[in-house]
Coordinates of C-alpha atoms in Angstrom, one line a residue:
X1 CA -34.7 130.6 -38.4
X2 CA -32.6 132.1 -35.9
X3 CA -34.3 133.5 -32.7
X4 CA -34.1 137.4 -31.9
X5 CA -31.9 136.5 -28.9
X6 CA -29.3 134.6 -30.9
X7 CA -29.3 137.4 -33.5
X8 CA -28.8 140.0 -30.8
X9 CA -25.8 138.1 -29.3
X10 CA -24.0 139.0 -32.5
X11 CA -23.2 142.2 -34.4
X12 CA -23.0 142.7 -38.3
X13 CA -20.0 144.2 -39.7
X14 CA -20.2 145.3 -43.5
X15 CA -17.8 147.3 -45.8
X16 CA -19.1 147.9 -49.3
X17 CA -17.0 148.4 -52.6
X18 CA -19.0 150.2 -55.3
X19 CA -17.6 150.5 -58.8
X20 CA -19.0 153.4 -60.8
X21 CA -18.4 153.7 -64.5
X22 CA -17.7 157.0 -65.4
X23 CA -19.5 159.0 -68.2
X24 CA -16.5 159.8 -70.3
X25 CA -16.7 159.6 -74.0
X26 CA -13.4 157.7 -74.3
X27 CA -11.7 155.0 -72.2
X28 CA -9.3 155.4 -69.3
X29 CA -6.2 155.0 -71.2
X30 CA -7.2 155.1 -74.8
X31 CA -9.4 157.0 -77.3
X32 CA -11.8 154.0 -77.7
X33 CA -15.4 154.9 -77.4
X34 CA -17.2 154.0 -74.2
X35 CA -20.8 153.8 -75.7
X36 CA -22.9 151.0 -74.4
X37 CA -24.9 148.7 -76.3
X38 CA -22.9 148.4 -79.7
X39 CA -21.9 145.1 -81.3
X40 CA -19.4 143.1 -79.4
X41 CA -15.6 143.9 -79.9
X42 CA -16.3 147.0 -82.0
X43 CA -14.9 149.5 -79.4
X44 CA -11.5 148.1 -79.1
X45 CA -7.9 149.0 -80.3
X46 CA -4.4 147.6 -79.8
X47 CA -4.1 149.9 -76.6
X48 CA -7.1 148.3 -75.1
X49 CA -5.9 144.8 -76.0
X50 CA -2.4 145.6 -74.8
X51 CA -0.4 144.8 -78.0
X52 CA 3.3 145.3 -77.5
X53 CA 4.9 148.6 -78.4
X54 CA 1.5 150.6 -77.4
X55 CA 1.4 153.1 -74.6
X56 CA -1.7 154.2 -72.3
X57 CA -2.4 157.8 -71.7
X58 CA -4.5 158.9 -68.9
X59 CA -8.2 160.3 -69.6
X60 CA -8.1 163.9 -68.0
X61 CA -11.9 163.9 -67.8
X62 CA -11.8 160.7 -65.7
X63 CA -9.3 162.3 -63.5
X64 CA -11.7 165.2 -62.8
X65 CA -14.7 163.1 -62.3
X66 CA -12.9 161.2 -59.7
X67 CA -12.0 164.5 -57.9
X68 CA -15.5 165.7 -58.1
X69 CA -16.5 162.7 -56.3
X70 CA -13.9 163.1 -53.7
X71 CA -14.9 166.6 -53.1
X72 CA -18.5 165.4 -52.7
X73 CA -17.7 163.2 -50.0
X74 CA -15.2 165.5 -48.4
X75 CA -12.2 163.4 -49.3
X76 CA -8.6 164.7 -49.2
X77 CA -7.4 164.8 -52.7
X78 CA -4.1 163.4 -53.6
X79 CA -1.8 165.9 -55.5
X80 CA 0.6 163.3 -56.9
X81 CA -1.1 160.3 -58.5
X82 CA 0.6 157.2 -59.6
X83 CA -0.7 154.2 -61.3
X84 CA 0.0 150.4 -60.8
X85 CA -0.6 147.1 -62.6
X86 CA -2.8 144.7 -60.8
X87 CA -1.9 141.4 -62.0
X88 CA -4.3 138.4 -62.2
X89 CA -5.4 136.1 -65.0
X90 CA -8.9 136.2 -66.1
X91 CA -10.4 135.6 -69.7
X92 CA -11.8 139.0 -69.8
X93 CA -8.8 140.9 -68.9
X94 CA -7.2 141.3 -72.5
X95 CA -3.6 142.7 -70.9
X96 CA -3.4 140.2 -68.3
X97 CA -3.4 142.9 -65.9
X98 CA -5.6 145.9 -64.9
X99 CA -4.3 149.5 -64.4
X100 CA -5.4 150.9 -61.2
X101 CA -4.2 152.8 -58.2
X102 CA -2.8 150.8 -55.3
X103 CA -1.0 152.7 -52.5
X104 CA -2.0 156.1 -53.4
X105 CA -5.6 156.5 -54.4
X106 CA -6.7 159.9 -55.8
X107 CA -9.2 160.5 -52.9
X108 CA -8.3 159.4 -49.2
X109 CA -11.0 159.1 -46.5
X110 CA -14.2 161.2 -46.5
X111 CA -17.7 160.3 -45.7
X112 CA -21.5 159.6 -47.0
X113 CA -24.0 160.7 -44.8
X114 CA -27.2 158.5 -44.8
X115 CA -30.7 158.8 -43.1
X116 CA -32.5 155.7 -42.2
X117 CA -36.3 155.0 -42.1
X118 CA -36.7 156.1 -38.6
X119 CA -35.0 159.4 -39.1
X120 CA -31.7 158.4 -37.7
X121 CA -28.7 159.9 -39.4
X122 CA -25.2 158.2 -39.6
X123 CA -22.1 158.8 -41.6
X124 CA -20.3 155.9 -43.3
X125 CA -16.6 156.6 -43.4
X126 CA -14.9 156.0 -46.6
X127 CA -11.3 154.4 -47.0
X128 CA -10.7 155.6 -50.4
X129 CA -11.7 156.4 -53.9
X130 CA -9.4 155.1 -56.7
X131 CA -9.4 155.2 -60.5
X132 CA -8.9 152.1 -62.5
X133 CA -10.1 150.5 -65.9
X134 CA -13.0 148.1 -66.2
X135 CA -12.5 144.5 -67.5
X136 CA -14.2 142.9 -70.5
X137 CA -17.6 140.8 -70.2
X138 CA -17.6 137.1 -70.4
X139 CA -20.9 136.0 -72.1
X140 CA -22.6 132.6 -71.8
X141 CA -25.0 132.7 -74.9
X142 CA -27.8 130.2 -75.3
X143 CA -26.9 127.3 -77.4
X144 CA -23.2 128.1 -77.2
X145 CA -20.8 125.6 -75.6
X146 CA -17.9 127.9 -75.3
X147 CA -17.7 131.3 -73.2
X148 CA -17.4 134.4 -75.3
X149 CA -15.6 137.5 -74.5
X150 CA -16.7 141.1 -75.5
X151 CA -13.8 143.6 -74.8
X152 CA -16.0 146.6 -75.5
X153 CA -16.2 147.4 -71.9
X154 CA -12.4 146.6 -71.4
X155 CA -10.6 149.9 -70.3
X156 CA -13.8 151.8 -69.6
X157 CA -12.9 154.4 -66.5
X158 CA -14.0 153.4 -63.2
X159 CA -13.8 155.0 -59.7
X160 CA -13.8 152.3 -56.8
X161 CA -15.6 153.8 -53.7
X162 CA -14.3 151.8 -50.6
X163 CA -16.2 152.2 -47.3
X164 CA -14.6 151.6 -44.0
X165 CA -16.5 148.4 -42.3
X166 CA -18.9 150.9 -40.9
X167 CA -22.2 149.4 -41.8
X168 CA -24.1 147.5 -39.3
X169 CA -27.4 146.6 -40.9
X170 CA -28.8 145.9 -44.4
X171 CA -31.0 148.9 -44.3
X172 CA -27.7 151.1 -43.6
X173 CA -26.1 149.4 -46.6
X174 CA -29.2 150.1 -49.0
X175 CA -29.3 153.7 -47.6
X176 CA -25.5 154.3 -48.4
X177 CA -26.0 152.9 -52.0
X178 CA -28.9 155.0 -52.6
X179 CA -26.7 158.1 -51.5
X180 CA -23.7 156.9 -53.6
X181 CA -26.0 156.7 -56.7
X182 CA -27.5 160.1 -56.0
X183 CA -24.2 161.7 -55.7
X184 CA -22.9 160.3 -58.9
X185 CA -25.9 161.3 -60.8
X186 CA -25.9 164.8 -59.2
X187 CA -22.3 165.1 -60.3
X188 CA -23.3 163.7 -63.9
X189 CA -20.2 161.3 -63.5
X190 CA -22.1 158.3 -63.8
X191 CA -25.8 157.1 -64.7
X192 CA -26.0 154.8 -61.9
X193 CA -27.6 152.0 -63.9
X194 CA -27.0 148.8 -62.2
X195 CA -28.8 146.9 -65.0
X196 CA -26.2 148.1 -67.6
X197 CA -23.3 147.3 -65.2
X198 CA -22.3 151.0 -64.8
X199 CA -22.7 150.9 -60.9
X200 CA -21.8 147.6 -59.3
X201 CA -21.2 146.5 -55.6
X202 CA -19.2 144.0 -53.7
X203 CA -20.0 143.4 -49.9
X204 CA -17.6 142.6 -47.3
X205 CA -19.5 140.9 -44.5
X206 CA -18.5 139.6 -41.1
X207 CA -20.0 139.0 -37.7
X208 CA -18.6 139.1 -34.1
X209 CA -20.0 139.0 -30.8
X210 CA -21.8 142.2 -29.9
X211 CA -19.1 144.5 -28.0
X212 CA -16.2 142.7 -29.4
X213 CA -13.3 144.9 -30.7
X214 CA -11.8 142.3 -33.2
X215 CA -13.4 141.8 -36.5
X216 CA -14.5 138.4 -37.5
X217 CA -13.5 136.6 -40.9
X218 CA -14.9 138.7 -43.8
X219 CA -16.7 137.1 -46.7
X220 CA -16.9 139.1 -50.0
X221 CA -20.2 138.5 -51.8
X222 CA -20.3 139.4 -55.5
X223 CA -22.6 139.5 -58.4
X224 CA -25.6 141.6 -57.0
X225 CA -27.6 143.5 -59.5
X226 CA -29.6 145.6 -57.3
X227 CA -29.5 147.4 -54.2
X228 CA -32.3 145.3 -52.8
X229 CA -30.3 142.2 -53.7
X230 CA -27.3 143.7 -51.8
X231 CA -29.4 144.0 -48.6
X232 CA -30.9 140.5 -49.0
X233 CA -27.4 139.0 -49.5
X234 CA -26.2 140.8 -46.3
X235 CA -29.3 139.6 -44.4
X236 CA -28.5 136.0 -45.6
X237 CA -24.7 136.0 -44.7
X238 CA -25.5 137.4 -41.5
X239 CA -27.6 134.5 -40.5
X240 CA -25.5 131.9 -42.2
X241 CA -22.3 133.1 -40.4
X242 CA -24.0 133.3 -36.9
X243 CA -25.2 129.6 -37.6
X244 CA -21.6 128.6 -38.3
X245 CA -20.4 130.4 -35.2
X246 CA -23.0 128.9 -32.9
X247 CA -22.3 125.5 -34.2
X248 CA -18.6 125.9 -33.8
X249 CA -17.7 125.8 -37.3
X250 CA -14.8 128.0 -38.5
X251 CA -16.0 130.7 -40.9
X252 CA -13.9 130.6 -44.1
X253 CA -12.6 133.9 -45.7
X254 CA -13.9 133.3 -49.4
X255 CA -15.6 135.0 -52.2
X256 CA -19.1 134.0 -52.6
X257 CA -21.8 134.8 -55.1
X258 CA -25.3 135.7 -54.6
X259 CA -28.4 133.8 -56.2
X260 CA -31.3 136.3 -56.5
X261 CA -33.6 133.5 -57.1
X262 CA -33.1 131.6 -53.8
X263 CA -31.9 134.7 -51.9
X264 CA -28.8 132.7 -50.9
X265 CA -24.9 132.8 -51.4
X266 CA -22.5 130.1 -52.7
X267 CA -18.8 129.6 -52.4
X268 CA -16.8 130.7 -55.4
X269 CA -13.2 130.6 -54.3
X270 CA -11.4 130.7 -51.1
X271 CA -9.1 133.6 -50.3
X272 CA -5.3 133.0 -49.3
X273 CA -3.9 134.9 -46.3
X274 CA -2.1 137.1 -48.7
X275 CA -3.6 139.3 -51.3
X276 CA -5.1 137.6 -54.2
X277 CA -3.2 140.2 -56.4
X278 CA 0.3 141.2 -57.1
X279 CA 0.8 144.8 -57.7
X280 CA 3.6 146.5 -59.6
X281 CA 4.1 150.1 -60.6
X282 CA 2.9 151.0 -63.8
X283 CA 6.0 151.9 -66.0
X284 CA 4.4 153.4 -69.0
X285 CA 2.3 156.0 -67.2
X286 CA 3.7 159.2 -65.7
X287 CA 2.6 160.5 -62.4
X288 CA -0.7 162.8 -62.7
X289 CA -0.1 165.9 -61.0
X290 CA -3.2 167.7 -59.4
X291 CA -2.3 171.4 -59.5
X292 CA -3.9 174.0 -57.1
X293 CA -5.3 175.7 -60.2
X294 CA -6.7 172.4 -61.6
X295 CA -8.3 171.5 -58.3
X296 CA -9.8 175.0 -58.1
X297 CA -11.3 174.8 -61.5
X298 CA -13.0 171.4 -60.6
X299 CA -14.3 172.9 -57.3
X300 CA -15.9 175.9 -59.2
X301 CA -17.7 173.4 -61.7
X302 CA -19.3 171.6 -58.7
X303 CA -23.2 171.4 -58.9
X304 CA -25.4 171.8 -56.0
X305 CA -25.2 168.5 -54.0
X306 CA -28.4 166.7 -52.6
X307 CA -27.9 167.3 -49.0
X308 CA -27.2 171.1 -49.8
X309 CA -30.4 171.3 -51.7
X310 CA -32.3 169.1 -48.9
X311 CA -30.9 171.8 -46.2
X312 CA -32.1 174.7 -48.4
X313 CA -35.6 173.2 -48.7
X314 CA -36.1 172.5 -45.2
X315 CA -34.3 175.7 -43.7
X316 CA -35.2 178.3 -46.5
X317 CA -38.4 177.2 -47.9
X318 CA -39.8 175.7 -44.6
X319 CA -40.7 172.2 -46.2
X320 CA -41.0 169.1 -44.0
X321 CA -38.1 166.7 -44.2
X322 CA -40.2 164.2 -46.0
X323 CA -40.9 166.6 -48.9
X324 CA -37.4 167.7 -49.1
X325 CA -36.2 163.9 -49.3
X326 CA -38.7 163.2 -52.0
X327 CA -37.6 166.4 -54.0
X328 CA -33.9 165.7 -53.8
X329 CA -34.1 162.2 -55.0
X330 CA -33.6 163.2 -58.5
X331 CA -31.2 166.1 -59.5
X332 CA -33.3 167.2 -62.2
X333 CA -36.7 167.3 -60.0
X334 CA -34.6 169.1 -57.3
X335 CA -33.4 171.8 -60.0
X336 CA -37.0 172.1 -61.6
X337 CA -38.4 172.7 -58.1
X338 CA -35.7 175.2 -57.0
X339 CA -36.6 177.2 -60.1
X340 CA -40.1 177.1 -59.4
X341 CA -39.5 178.5 -55.9
X342 CA -37.8 181.4 -57.4
X343 CA -41.1 182.2 -59.1
X344 CA -43.6 181.7 -56.2
X345 CA -43.4 182.2 -52.4
X346 CA -45.8 179.5 -51.7
X347 CA -43.3 176.8 -51.2
X348 CA -45.6 174.1 -49.7
X349 CA -48.1 174.6 -52.6
X350 CA -45.1 174.2 -55.2
X351 CA -43.9 170.9 -53.3
X352 CA -47.5 169.7 -53.2
X353 CA -47.9 170.0 -56.9
X354 CA -44.5 168.5 -57.7
X355 CA -45.2 165.4 -55.5
X356 CA -48.6 165.0 -56.6
X357 CA -50.0 166.0 -60.2
X358 CA -46.6 166.4 -61.6
X359 CA -44.9 163.3 -60.5
X360 CA -48.3 161.3 -61.2
X361 CA -48.1 162.5 -64.9
X362 CA -44.3 161.5 -65.2
X363 CA -45.0 158.1 -63.6
X364 CA -48.1 157.3 -65.6
X365 CA -46.2 158.0 -69.0
X366 CA -42.7 156.9 -67.7
X367 CA -41.4 160.3 -68.7
X368 CA -38.4 162.1 -67.3
X369 CA -39.0 165.5 -66.0
X370 CA -37.0 167.1 -68.8
X371 CA -40.0 165.9 -71.0
X372 CA -42.5 167.6 -68.8
X373 CA -44.4 170.1 -71.0
X374 CA -45.2 172.9 -68.4
X375 CA -42.3 175.3 -67.5
X376 CA -41.8 176.5 -64.1
X377 CA -43.1 179.9 -64.9
X378 CA -46.3 178.4 -65.9
X379 CA -46.9 176.2 -62.8
X380 CA -46.1 179.0 -60.7
X381 CA -48.8 181.3 -62.5
X382 CA -51.3 178.4 -61.7
X383 CA -50.3 178.4 -57.9
X384 CA -50.8 182.0 -58.0
X385 CA -54.2 181.9 -59.6
X386 CA -55.2 179.5 -56.7
X387 CA -53.6 181.7 -54.0
X388 CA -55.5 184.8 -55.5
X389 CA -58.6 182.9 -54.8
X390 CA -59.7 182.9 -58.7
X391 CA -59.9 179.2 -58.8
X392 CA -59.9 176.4 -56.4
X393 CA -57.2 173.6 -56.2
X394 CA -59.6 170.9 -57.4
X395 CA -60.6 173.2 -60.4
X396 CA -56.9 173.9 -61.0
X397 CA -55.8 170.4 -61.0
X398 CA -58.7 168.8 -62.7
X399 CA -59.8 171.2 -65.3
X400 CA -56.8 173.7 -65.9
X401 CA -53.8 171.6 -65.5
X402 CA -54.8 169.0 -68.1
X403 CA -55.3 171.6 -70.7
X404 CA -51.9 173.0 -69.8
X405 CA -50.4 169.6 -70.4
X406 CA -51.9 169.6 -74.0
X407 CA -51.1 173.1 -74.7
X408 CA -48.3 174.5 -72.6
X409 CA -48.4 177.8 -74.7
X410 CA -51.6 179.1 -72.9
X411 CA -51.4 180.8 -69.6
X412 CA -53.6 179.3 -66.7
X413 CA -55.5 182.5 -66.5
X414 CA -56.4 182.5 -70.1
X415 CA -57.4 178.7 -70.0
X416 CA -59.7 179.7 -66.7
X417 CA -61.3 182.4 -68.6
X418 CA -61.9 180.6 -71.6
X419 CA -63.6 177.8 -69.7
X420 CA -65.4 180.3 -67.6
X421 CA -63.9 178.8 -64.4
X422 CA -62.9 182.1 -62.6
X423 CA -64.1 181.7 -59.0
X424 CA -66.8 184.3 -57.7
X425 CA -65.7 185.8 -54.4
X426 CA -68.1 188.5 -54.1
X427 CA -70.3 187.8 -51.1
X428 CA -73.2 189.6 -52.7
X429 CA -73.3 187.2 -55.6
X430 CA -72.6 184.2 -53.6
X431 CA -75.2 184.7 -50.6
X432 CA -78.2 184.2 -52.9
X433 CA -77.0 180.7 -53.9
X434 CA -76.4 179.7 -50.4
X435 CA -79.8 181.0 -49.4
X436 CA -81.5 179.0 -52.3
X437 CA -79.6 175.8 -51.1
X438 CA -80.8 176.2 -47.6
X439 CA -84.3 176.9 -48.5
X440 CA -84.3 173.9 -50.4
X441 CA -83.0 171.8 -47.8
X442 CA -85.1 172.9 -44.6
X443 CA -85.1 169.3 -43.0
X444 CA -81.3 169.0 -43.3
X445 CA -81.1 172.6 -41.9
X446 CA -83.0 171.5 -38.8
X447 CA -80.8 168.6 -38.5
X448 CA -77.6 170.6 -38.5
X449 CA -79.0 172.9 -36.0
X450 CA -79.9 169.9 -33.8
X451 CA -76.1 168.9 -33.6
X452 CA -75.4 167.1 -37.1
X453 CA -72.4 169.5 -38.0
X454 CA -71.3 166.9 -40.5
X455 CA -74.1 168.0 -42.8
X456 CA -72.0 171.1 -43.6
X457 CA -70.1 169.1 -46.2
X458 CA -73.3 168.3 -48.1
X459 CA -74.4 172.0 -47.9
X460 CA -71.0 172.9 -49.6
X461 CA -71.5 170.4 -52.2
X462 CA -74.8 171.9 -53.1
X463 CA -73.5 175.3 -53.2
X464 CA -70.5 174.3 -55.5
X465 CA -72.9 172.5 -57.8
X466 CA -75.4 175.5 -58.0
X467 CA -72.4 177.9 -58.7
X468 CA -71.1 175.5 -61.2
X469 CA -67.8 175.0 -59.1
X470 CA -67.3 178.9 -59.3
X471 CA -68.2 180.0 -55.8
X472 CA -65.0 180.6 -53.6
X473 CA -65.2 178.0 -50.9
X474 CA -63.8 180.2 -48.1
X475 CA -66.6 183.0 -48.8
X476 CA -69.3 180.3 -49.2
X477 CA -68.2 178.5 -45.9
X478 CA -68.3 181.8 -44.1
X479 CA -71.9 182.6 -45.2
X480 CA -73.1 179.0 -44.7
X481 CA -71.8 179.2 -41.2
X482 CA -73.3 182.6 -40.6
X483 CA -76.8 181.7 -42.0
X484 CA -76.8 178.2 -40.2
X485 CA -75.5 179.3 -36.7
X486 CA -78.2 182.2 -36.6

């Protein structure tokens, strides 16, 4: 275990390459289906397999999705897009090359803002976002000696989001990946499912003496199937590379794999000084021209982004940063909340309901907000019922809300009336109940008046019990205070 002093001597430098599988119905250069989970090698054709005489054709929707991601990251959109063949041999690459973009990515530059746990804000700069196709999948089945290959994934459209080496901690890397996942989901261009491989990440990691200008030799780490494992791999590599540097051992520029069980990395292959791949222009694809009209039509179709909604929830609705962060974590939750706030002006109460009873219900039953039975209008009516003093929050959440979940067609007021839950806020009807409670507890009244002010809660409990929960707490508290203090 390295000491803090030795660790502080070095600076971590990380750049991430994120592959996002696009949610198109057909592949990048052919009409083969992209559906996940079907039998192996059922979504392939002569074009996917690169048979002689076949010609690829660019998927227009994939180009639009790439442009959307670029606009969301404030990237510059390349108007004339050309493609290249990235040549390398691997069993899951049916053509022997991958059609990608080399020197002219569709999106240049840009940034992804992140917020760390201590509230620090930072923008991670992007180098590029480019379009390419996915490879197939090598499979090692139990009991099989040979490696099997499923080409269903081959040709599925991807965007590769490449960051500058701006990341200085595993926490920053984690926050960056969370924002990328949030963005692709808000844009509806990728489901962000790392378990199914639709979002994958490689990390380029190096260390240097703190304050140094030159970067150290970078190590690429692959095979990480969760954001947490990306963070763990970065933390391990940071320590491993420092140990090598402290021992005077040269750090080798190589590709390493991460073992989630041990939390360590192991060498896969060393990198040459030159690029591992050989790029050639793709002769079978004409340049794709992004016209002004096309670009404008994509801009018009852009949804509200998480940072825009976060700003709206804080600035316009007056919510704390924490609430806004929780509510914008999911696009669907954010949109439900936004609709709810169009129906009530008690934005904080709306936030409390979303983060409390609503999320608890969804989490308990592992449901999506689209499966939530209560429409925003009904929830707004329930909030209004509380604001008008007709029911307390506890009555609303414990007695009315459960009925609404079972029968969403009934209004909160209708349910409250049918269950005789409407609060009594008339002083004349509550005063006798309060007087009765105090008469029954003369000893406690004396204790209260001698300084035990904490007994107020006990008195309130008795009042609520006698009134069967129907006494307005504000009115009851006012009368209790008046009678106890006099």
